[in-house]
mmCIF file of C-alpha atoms in Angstrom:
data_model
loop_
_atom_site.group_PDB
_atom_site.id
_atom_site.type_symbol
_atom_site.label_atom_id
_atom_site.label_comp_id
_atom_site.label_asym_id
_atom_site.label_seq_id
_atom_site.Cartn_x
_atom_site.Cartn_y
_atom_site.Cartn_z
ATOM 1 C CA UNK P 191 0.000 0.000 0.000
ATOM 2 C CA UNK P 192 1.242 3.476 -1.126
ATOM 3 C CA UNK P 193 2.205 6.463 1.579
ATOM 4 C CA UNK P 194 -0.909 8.154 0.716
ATOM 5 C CA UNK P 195 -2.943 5.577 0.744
ATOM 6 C CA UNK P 196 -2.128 4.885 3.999
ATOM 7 C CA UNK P 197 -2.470 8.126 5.094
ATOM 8 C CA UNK P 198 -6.207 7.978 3.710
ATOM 9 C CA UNK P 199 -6.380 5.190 5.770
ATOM 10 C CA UNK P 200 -5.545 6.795 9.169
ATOM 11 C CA UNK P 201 -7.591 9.911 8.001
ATOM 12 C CA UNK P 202 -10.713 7.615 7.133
ATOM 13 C CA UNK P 203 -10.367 5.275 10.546
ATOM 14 C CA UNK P 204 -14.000 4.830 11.046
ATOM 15 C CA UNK P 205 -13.168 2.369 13.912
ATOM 16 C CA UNK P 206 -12.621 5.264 15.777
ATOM 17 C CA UNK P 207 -14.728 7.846 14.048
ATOM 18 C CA UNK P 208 -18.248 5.752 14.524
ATOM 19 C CA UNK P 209 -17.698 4.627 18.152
ATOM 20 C CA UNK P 210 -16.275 8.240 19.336
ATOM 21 C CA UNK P 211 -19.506 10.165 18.045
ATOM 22 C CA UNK P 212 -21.830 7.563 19.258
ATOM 23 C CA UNK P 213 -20.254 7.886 22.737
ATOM 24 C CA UNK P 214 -20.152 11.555 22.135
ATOM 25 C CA UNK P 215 -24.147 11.620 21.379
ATOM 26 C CA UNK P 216 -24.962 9.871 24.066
ATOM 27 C CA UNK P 217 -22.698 11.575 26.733
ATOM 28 C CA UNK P 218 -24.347 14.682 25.601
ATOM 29 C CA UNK P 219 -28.094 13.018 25.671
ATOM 30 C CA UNK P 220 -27.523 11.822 29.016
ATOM 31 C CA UNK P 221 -26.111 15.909 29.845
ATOM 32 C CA UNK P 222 -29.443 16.827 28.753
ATOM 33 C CA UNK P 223 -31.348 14.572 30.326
ATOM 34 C CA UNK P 224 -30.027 15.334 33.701
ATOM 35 C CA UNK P 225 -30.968 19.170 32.698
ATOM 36 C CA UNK P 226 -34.176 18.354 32.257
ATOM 37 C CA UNK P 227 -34.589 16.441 35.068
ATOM 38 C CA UNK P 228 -33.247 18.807 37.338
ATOM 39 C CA UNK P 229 -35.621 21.425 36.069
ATOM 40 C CA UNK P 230 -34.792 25.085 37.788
ATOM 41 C CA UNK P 231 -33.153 23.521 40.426
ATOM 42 C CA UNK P 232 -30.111 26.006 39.325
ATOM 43 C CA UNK P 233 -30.125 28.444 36.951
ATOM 44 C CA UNK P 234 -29.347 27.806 34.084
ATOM 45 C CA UNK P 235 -26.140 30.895 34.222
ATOM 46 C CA UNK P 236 -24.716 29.128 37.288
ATOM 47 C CA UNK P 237 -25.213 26.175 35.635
ATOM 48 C CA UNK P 238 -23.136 27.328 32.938
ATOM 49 C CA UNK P 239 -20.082 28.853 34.996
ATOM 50 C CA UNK P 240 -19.884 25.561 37.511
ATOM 51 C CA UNK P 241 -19.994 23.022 34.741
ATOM 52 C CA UNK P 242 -17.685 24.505 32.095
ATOM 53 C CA UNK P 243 -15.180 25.551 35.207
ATOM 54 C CA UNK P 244 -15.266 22.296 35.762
ATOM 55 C CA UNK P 245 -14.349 20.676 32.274
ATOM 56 C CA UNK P 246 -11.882 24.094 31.678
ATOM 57 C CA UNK P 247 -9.301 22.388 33.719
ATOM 58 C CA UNK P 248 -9.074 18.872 32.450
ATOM 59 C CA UNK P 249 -9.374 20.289 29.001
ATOM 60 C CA UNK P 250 -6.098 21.976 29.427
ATOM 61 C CA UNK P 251 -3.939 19.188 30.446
ATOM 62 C CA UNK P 252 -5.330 16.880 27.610
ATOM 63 C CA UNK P 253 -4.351 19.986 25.250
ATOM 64 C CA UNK P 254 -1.282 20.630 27.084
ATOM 65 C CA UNK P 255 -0.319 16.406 26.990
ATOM 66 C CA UNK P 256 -1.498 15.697 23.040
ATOM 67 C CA UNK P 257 -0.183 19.193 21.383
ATOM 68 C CA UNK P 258 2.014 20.425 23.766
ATOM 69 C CA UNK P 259 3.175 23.330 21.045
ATOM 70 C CA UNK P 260 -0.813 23.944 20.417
ATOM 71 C CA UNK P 261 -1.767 27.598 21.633
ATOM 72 C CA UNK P 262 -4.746 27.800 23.650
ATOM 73 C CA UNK P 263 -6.038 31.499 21.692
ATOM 74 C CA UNK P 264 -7.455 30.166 18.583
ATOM 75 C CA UNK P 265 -5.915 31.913 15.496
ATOM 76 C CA UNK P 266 -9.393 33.568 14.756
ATOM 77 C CA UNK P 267 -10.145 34.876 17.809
ATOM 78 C CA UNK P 268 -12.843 36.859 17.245
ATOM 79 C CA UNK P 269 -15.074 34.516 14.776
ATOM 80 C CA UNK P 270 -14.172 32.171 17.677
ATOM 81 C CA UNK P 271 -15.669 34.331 19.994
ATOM 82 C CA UNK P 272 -18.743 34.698 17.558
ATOM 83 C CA UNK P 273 -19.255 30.472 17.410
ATOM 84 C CA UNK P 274 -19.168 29.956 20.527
ATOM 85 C CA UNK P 275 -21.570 32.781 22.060
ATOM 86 C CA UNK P 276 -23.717 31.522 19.581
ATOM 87 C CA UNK P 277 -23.092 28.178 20.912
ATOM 88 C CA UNK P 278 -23.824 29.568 24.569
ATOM 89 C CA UNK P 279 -26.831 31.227 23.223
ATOM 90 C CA UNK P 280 -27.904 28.177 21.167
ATOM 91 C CA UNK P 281 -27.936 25.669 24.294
ATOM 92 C CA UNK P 282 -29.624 28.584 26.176
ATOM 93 C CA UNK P 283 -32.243 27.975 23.942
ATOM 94 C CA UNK P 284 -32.425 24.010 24.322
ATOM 95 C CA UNK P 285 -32.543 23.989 27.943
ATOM 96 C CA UNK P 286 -35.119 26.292 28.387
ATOM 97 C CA UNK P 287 -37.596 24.095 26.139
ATOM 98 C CA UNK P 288 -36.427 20.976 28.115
ATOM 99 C CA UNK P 289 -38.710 21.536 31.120
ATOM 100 C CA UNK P 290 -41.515 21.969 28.576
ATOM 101 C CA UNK P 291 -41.145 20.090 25.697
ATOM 102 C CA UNK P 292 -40.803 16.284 25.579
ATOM 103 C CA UNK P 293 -36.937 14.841 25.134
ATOM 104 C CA UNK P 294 -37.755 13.300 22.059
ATOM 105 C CA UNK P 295 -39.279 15.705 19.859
ATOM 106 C CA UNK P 296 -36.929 18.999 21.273
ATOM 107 C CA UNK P 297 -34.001 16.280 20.205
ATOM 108 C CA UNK P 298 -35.488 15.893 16.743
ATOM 109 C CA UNK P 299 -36.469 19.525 16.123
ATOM 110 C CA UNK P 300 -33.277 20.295 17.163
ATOM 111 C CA UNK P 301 -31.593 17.551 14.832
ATOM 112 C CA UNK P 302 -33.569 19.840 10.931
ATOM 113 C CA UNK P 303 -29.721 21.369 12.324
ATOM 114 C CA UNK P 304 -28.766 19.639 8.690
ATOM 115 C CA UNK P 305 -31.512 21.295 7.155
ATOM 116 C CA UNK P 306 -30.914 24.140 7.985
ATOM 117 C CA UNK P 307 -26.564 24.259 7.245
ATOM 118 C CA UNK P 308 -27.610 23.533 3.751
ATOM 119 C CA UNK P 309 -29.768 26.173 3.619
ATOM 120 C CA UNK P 310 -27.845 28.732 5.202
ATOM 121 C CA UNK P 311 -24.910 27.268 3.293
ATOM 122 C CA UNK P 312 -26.529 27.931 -0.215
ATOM 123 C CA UNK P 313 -26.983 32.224 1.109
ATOM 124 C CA UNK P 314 -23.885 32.684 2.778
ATOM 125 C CA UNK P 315 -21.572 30.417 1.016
ATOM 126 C CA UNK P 316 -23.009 29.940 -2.280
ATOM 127 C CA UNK P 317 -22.833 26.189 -2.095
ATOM 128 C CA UNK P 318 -25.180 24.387 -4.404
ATOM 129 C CA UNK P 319 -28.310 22.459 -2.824
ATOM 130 C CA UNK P 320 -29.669 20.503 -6.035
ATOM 131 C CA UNK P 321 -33.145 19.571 -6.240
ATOM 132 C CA UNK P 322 -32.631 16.091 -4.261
ATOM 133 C CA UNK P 323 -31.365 18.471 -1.242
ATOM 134 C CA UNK P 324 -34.468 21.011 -1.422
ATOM 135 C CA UNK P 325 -37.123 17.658 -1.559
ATOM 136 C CA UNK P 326 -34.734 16.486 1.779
ATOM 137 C CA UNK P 327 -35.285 20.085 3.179
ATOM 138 C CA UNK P 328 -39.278 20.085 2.437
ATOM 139 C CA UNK P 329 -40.007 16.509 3.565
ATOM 140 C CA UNK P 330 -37.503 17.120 7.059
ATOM 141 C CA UNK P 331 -39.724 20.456 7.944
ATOM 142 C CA UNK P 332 -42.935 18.472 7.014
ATOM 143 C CA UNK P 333 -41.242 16.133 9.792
ATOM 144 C CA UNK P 334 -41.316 18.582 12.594
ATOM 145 C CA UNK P 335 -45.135 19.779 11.576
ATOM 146 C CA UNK P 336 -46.466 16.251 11.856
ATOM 147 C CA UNK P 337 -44.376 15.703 14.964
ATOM 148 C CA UNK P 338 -45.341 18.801 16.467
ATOM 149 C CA UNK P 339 -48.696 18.928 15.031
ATOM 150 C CA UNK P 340 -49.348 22.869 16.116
ATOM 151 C CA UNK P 341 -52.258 23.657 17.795
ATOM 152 C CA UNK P 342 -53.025 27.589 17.473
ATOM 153 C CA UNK P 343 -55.088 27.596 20.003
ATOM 154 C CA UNK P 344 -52.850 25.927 22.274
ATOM 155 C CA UNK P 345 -49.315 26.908 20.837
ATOM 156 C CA UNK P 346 -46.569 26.899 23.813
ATOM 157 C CA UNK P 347 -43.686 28.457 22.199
ATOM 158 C CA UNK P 348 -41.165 26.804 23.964
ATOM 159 C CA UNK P 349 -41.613 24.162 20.860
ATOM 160 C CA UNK P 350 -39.852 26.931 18.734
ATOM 161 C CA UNK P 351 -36.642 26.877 20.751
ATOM 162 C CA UNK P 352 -35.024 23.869 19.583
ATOM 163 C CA UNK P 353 -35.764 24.924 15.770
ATOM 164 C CA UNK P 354 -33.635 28.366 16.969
ATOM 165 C CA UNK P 355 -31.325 25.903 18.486
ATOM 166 C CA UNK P 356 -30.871 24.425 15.046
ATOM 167 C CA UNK P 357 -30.669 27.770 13.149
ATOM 168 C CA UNK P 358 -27.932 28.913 15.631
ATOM 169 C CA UNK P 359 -25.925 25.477 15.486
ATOM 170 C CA UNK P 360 -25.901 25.717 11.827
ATOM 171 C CA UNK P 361 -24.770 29.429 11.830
ATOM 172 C CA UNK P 362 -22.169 28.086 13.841
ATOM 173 C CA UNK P 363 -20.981 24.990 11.948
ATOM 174 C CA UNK P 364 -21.009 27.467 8.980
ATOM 175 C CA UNK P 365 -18.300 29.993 11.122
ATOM 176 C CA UNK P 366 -16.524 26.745 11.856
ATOM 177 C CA UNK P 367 -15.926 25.494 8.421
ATOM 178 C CA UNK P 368 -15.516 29.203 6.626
ATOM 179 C CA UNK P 369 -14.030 31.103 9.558
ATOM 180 C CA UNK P 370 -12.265 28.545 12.015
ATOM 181 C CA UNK P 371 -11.375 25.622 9.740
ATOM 182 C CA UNK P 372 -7.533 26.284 10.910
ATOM 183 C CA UNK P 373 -8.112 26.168 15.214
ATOM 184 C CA UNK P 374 -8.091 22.955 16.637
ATOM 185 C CA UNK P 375 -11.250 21.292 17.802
ATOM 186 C CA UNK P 376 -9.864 21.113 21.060
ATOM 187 C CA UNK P 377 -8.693 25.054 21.361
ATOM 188 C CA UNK P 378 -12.207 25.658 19.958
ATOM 189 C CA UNK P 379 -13.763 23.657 23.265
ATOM 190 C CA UNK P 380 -11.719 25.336 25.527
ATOM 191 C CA UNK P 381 -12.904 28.966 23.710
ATOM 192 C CA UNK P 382 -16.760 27.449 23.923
ATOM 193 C CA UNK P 383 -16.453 26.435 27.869
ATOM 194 C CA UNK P 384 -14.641 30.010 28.605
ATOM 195 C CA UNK P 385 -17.683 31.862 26.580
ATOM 196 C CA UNK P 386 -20.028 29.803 29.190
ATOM 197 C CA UNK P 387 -18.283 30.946 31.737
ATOM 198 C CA UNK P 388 -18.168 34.758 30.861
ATOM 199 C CA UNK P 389 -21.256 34.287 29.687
ATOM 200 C CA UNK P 390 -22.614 32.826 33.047
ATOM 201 C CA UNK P 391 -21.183 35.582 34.993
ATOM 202 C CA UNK P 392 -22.727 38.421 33.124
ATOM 203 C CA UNK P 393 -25.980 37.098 33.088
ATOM 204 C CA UNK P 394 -25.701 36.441 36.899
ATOM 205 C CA UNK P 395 -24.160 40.351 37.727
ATOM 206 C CA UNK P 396 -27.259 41.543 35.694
ATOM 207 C CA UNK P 397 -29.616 39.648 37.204
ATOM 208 C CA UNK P 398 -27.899 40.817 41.025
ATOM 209 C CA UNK P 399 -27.003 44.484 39.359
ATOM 210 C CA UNK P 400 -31.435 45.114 38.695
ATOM 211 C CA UNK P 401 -32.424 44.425 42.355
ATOM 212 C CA UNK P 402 -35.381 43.238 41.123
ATOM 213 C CA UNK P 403 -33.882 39.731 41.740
ATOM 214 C CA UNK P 404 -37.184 37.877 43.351
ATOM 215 C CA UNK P 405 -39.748 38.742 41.154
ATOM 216 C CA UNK P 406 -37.845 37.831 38.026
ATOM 217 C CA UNK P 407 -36.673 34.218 39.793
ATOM 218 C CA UNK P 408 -40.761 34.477 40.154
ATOM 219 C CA UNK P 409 -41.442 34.617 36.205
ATOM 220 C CA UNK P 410 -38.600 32.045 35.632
ATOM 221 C CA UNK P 411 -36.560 30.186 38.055
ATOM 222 C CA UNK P 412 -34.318 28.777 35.323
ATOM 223 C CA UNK P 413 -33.296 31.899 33.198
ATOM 224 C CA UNK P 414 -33.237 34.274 36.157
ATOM 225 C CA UNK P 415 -33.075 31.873 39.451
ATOM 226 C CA UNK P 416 -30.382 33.527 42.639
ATOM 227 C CA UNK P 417 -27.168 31.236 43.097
ATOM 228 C CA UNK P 418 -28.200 28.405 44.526
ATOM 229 C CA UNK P 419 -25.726 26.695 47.561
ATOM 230 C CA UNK P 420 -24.746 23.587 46.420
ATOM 231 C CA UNK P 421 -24.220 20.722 48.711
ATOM 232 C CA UNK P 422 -22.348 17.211 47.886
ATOM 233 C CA UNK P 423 -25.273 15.802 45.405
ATOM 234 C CA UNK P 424 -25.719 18.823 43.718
ATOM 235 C CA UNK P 425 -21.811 19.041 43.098
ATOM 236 C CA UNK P 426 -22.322 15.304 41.895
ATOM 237 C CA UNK P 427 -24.447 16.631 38.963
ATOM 238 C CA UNK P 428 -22.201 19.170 38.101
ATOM 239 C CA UNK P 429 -19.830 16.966 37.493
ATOM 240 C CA UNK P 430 -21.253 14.813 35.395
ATOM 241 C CA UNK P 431 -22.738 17.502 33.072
ATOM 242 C CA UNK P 432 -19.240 18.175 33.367
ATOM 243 C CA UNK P 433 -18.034 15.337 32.126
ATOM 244 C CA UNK P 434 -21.149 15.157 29.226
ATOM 245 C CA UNK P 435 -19.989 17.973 27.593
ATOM 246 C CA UNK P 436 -16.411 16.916 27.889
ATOM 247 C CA UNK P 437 -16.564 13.713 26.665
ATOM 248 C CA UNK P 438 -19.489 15.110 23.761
ATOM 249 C CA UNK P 439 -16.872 18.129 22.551
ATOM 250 C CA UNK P 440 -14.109 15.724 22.458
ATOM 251 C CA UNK P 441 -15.788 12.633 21.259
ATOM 252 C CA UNK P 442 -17.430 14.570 18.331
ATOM 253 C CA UNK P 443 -13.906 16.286 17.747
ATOM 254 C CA UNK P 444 -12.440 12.856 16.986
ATOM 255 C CA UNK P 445 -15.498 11.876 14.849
ATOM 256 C CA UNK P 446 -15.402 14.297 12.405
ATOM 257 C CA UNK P 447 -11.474 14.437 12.614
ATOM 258 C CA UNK P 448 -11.167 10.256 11.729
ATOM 259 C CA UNK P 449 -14.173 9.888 9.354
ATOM 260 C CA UNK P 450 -15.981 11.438 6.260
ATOM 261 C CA UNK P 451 -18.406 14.010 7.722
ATOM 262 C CA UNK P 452 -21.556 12.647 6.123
ATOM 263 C CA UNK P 453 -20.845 9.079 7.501
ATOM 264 C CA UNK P 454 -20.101 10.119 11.011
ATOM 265 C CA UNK P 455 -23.253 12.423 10.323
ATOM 266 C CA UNK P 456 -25.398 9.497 10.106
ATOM 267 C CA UNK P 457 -24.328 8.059 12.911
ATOM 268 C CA UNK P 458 -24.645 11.585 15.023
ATOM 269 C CA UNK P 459 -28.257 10.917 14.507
ATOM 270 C CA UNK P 460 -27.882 8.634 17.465
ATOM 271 C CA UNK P 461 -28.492 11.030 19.814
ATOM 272 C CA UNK P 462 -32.224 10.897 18.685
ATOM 273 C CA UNK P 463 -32.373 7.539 19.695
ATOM 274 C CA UNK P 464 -30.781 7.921 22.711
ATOM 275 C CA UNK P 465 -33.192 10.806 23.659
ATOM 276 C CA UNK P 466 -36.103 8.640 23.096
ATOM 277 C CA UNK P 467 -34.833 5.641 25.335
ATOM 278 C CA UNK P 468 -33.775 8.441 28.116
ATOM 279 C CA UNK P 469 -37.088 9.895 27.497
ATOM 280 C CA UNK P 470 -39.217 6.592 28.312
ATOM 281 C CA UNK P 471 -36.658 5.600 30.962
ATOM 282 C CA UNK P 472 -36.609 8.533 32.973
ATOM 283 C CA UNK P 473 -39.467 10.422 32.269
ATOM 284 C CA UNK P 474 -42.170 8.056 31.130
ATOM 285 C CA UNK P 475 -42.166 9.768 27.835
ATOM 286 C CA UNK P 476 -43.450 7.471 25.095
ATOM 287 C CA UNK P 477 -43.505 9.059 21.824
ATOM 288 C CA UNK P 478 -47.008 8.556 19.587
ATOM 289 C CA UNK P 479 -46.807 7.545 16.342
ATOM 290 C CA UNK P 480 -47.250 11.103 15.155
ATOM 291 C CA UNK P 481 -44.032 11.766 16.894
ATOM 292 C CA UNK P 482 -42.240 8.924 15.802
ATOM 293 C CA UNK P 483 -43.559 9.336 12.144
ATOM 294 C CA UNK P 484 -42.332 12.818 12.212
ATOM 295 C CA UNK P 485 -38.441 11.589 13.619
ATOM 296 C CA UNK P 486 -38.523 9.139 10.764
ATOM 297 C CA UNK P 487 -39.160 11.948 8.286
ATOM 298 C CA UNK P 488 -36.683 14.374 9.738
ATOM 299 C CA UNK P 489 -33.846 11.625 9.905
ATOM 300 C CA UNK P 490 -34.098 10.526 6.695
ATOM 301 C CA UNK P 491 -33.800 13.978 5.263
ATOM 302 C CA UNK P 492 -31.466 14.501 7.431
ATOM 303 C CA UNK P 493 -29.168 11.860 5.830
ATOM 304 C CA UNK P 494 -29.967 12.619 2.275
ATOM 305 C CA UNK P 495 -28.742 16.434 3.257
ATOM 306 C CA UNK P 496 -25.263 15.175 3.952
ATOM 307 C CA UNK P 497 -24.954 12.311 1.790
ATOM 308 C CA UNK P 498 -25.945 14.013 -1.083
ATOM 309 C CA UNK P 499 -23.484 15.597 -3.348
#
């Protein structure tokens, strides 16, 4: 075998690729599961600042041990700065539907994120989305109607939060791949825990800084909730959503690093299944057949998206 064929090899190792992003999906599934179950036990900004402090750390040594020469500013500081607040503002989003939607369907609304990187690819980028693409697009959107089936009458709007989840995520991936294609996946973490910190302690100052503090926790615990004391359980989930979005920012890295992006795309879809099985597990959550119908639909355009070329 030539040089560069090996090479291809080691570039295309999906024995790593597939196993790292389903272990990255379902850290990160499990993460949001334990968000949702906690509810507004903390707010969701000291949330932010104890969990990311706690991967920050960690994070640097594995930098520091597997690219000791790496620097930890990413060479496009500020589009890096612009993914990852829109990261921050992205998972904002998703955890405040959690208490409100079911896991299942904010996990597949939140998965059109394919749907909508083509589409948002084809305005900013220019790249071409062939007819195949747009029939993927239409029959993935008919997906979330039939799996949200809206009611006007009885519209919560918390169901739109995932779908701005997706639009942000996909703003994002497109700053990634136009913008911060150079940084390392792993200086690009670091940047994305740091941004939850800052982001964590503005939010909380504010809230603190309008003395109107009670009547907004009031309104809603979980966006504008006090610091809460934690004691050795609560500390206990910390770290583990500490160690989901670890393990899902790392994992994910690896993935797309080791394996063609559309196959370890496919496979990323995991998380939807894992969502589900969390879903009935932990909160009795069955989907209908509506819901199910509509996951189908949204997966499977979902996979033509990135397949298709």
């Amino acid at each position: 075998m030539s040089n560069s064929a090996d090479k291809t090899e080691r570039r295309n190792n999906l024995h790593l690729a597939i196993p790292a992003i389903i272990l990255a999906v379902l850290a990160l599934s499990a993460g949001d599961a334990v968000i949702k179950y906690i509810g507004s036990t903390f707010p969701l900004w000291q949330t932010y600042i104890l969990r990311s402090a706690l991967a920050v750390v960690p994070l640097l040594v594995f930098i520091r041990w597997k690219h000791p020469d790496t620097s930890f500013i990413p060479r496009a500081l500020g589009w890096a700065i612009t993914r990852s607040s829109m990261l921050a503002i992205m998972w904002a989003c998703y955890y405040l539907a959690l208490p409100h939607v079911k896991l299942a369907v904010a996990a597949a609304s939140y998965y059109t994120t394919p749907l909508f990187i083509a589409l948002l690819s084809a305005v900013f980028t220019g790249d071409r989305v062939g007819l195949v693409r747009w029939l993927a697009i239409v029959l993935g959107f008919a997906g979330v109607l039939v799996m949200l089936r809206p009611d006007p009458d009885g519209l919560n709007w918390y169901v739109a939060l995932p779908l701005v989840s997706a639009i942000l995520y996909a703003l994002s991936m497109i700053l990634t791949r136009t913008k911060c294609r150079h940084d390392s996946p792993l200086v690009l973490s670091l940047n994305l825990n740091i941004t939850f910190i800052v982001f964590g302690a503005i939010f909380g100052m504010l809230i603190v800084l309008s003395g109107d503090s009670g009547s907004l926790a009031a309104a809603n615990a979980l966006l504008f909730g006090g610091w809460v004391p934690l004691d050795r359980s609560a500390w206990l989930v910390m770290t583990v959503l500490a160690a989901a979005i670890l393990i899902g920012s790392i994992g994910a890295a690896l993935a797309y690093q080791n394996g063609p992006a559309p196959v370890v795309a496919v496979f990323d879809n995991a998380y939807l299944l894992f969502s589900v099985i969390w879903g009935i597990l932990v909160f009795a959550e069955v989907p209908d057949v509506w819901s199910v119908t509509g996951m189908v639909m949204i997966v499977t355009a979902g996979i033509i998206v990135v397949t298709q070329r």
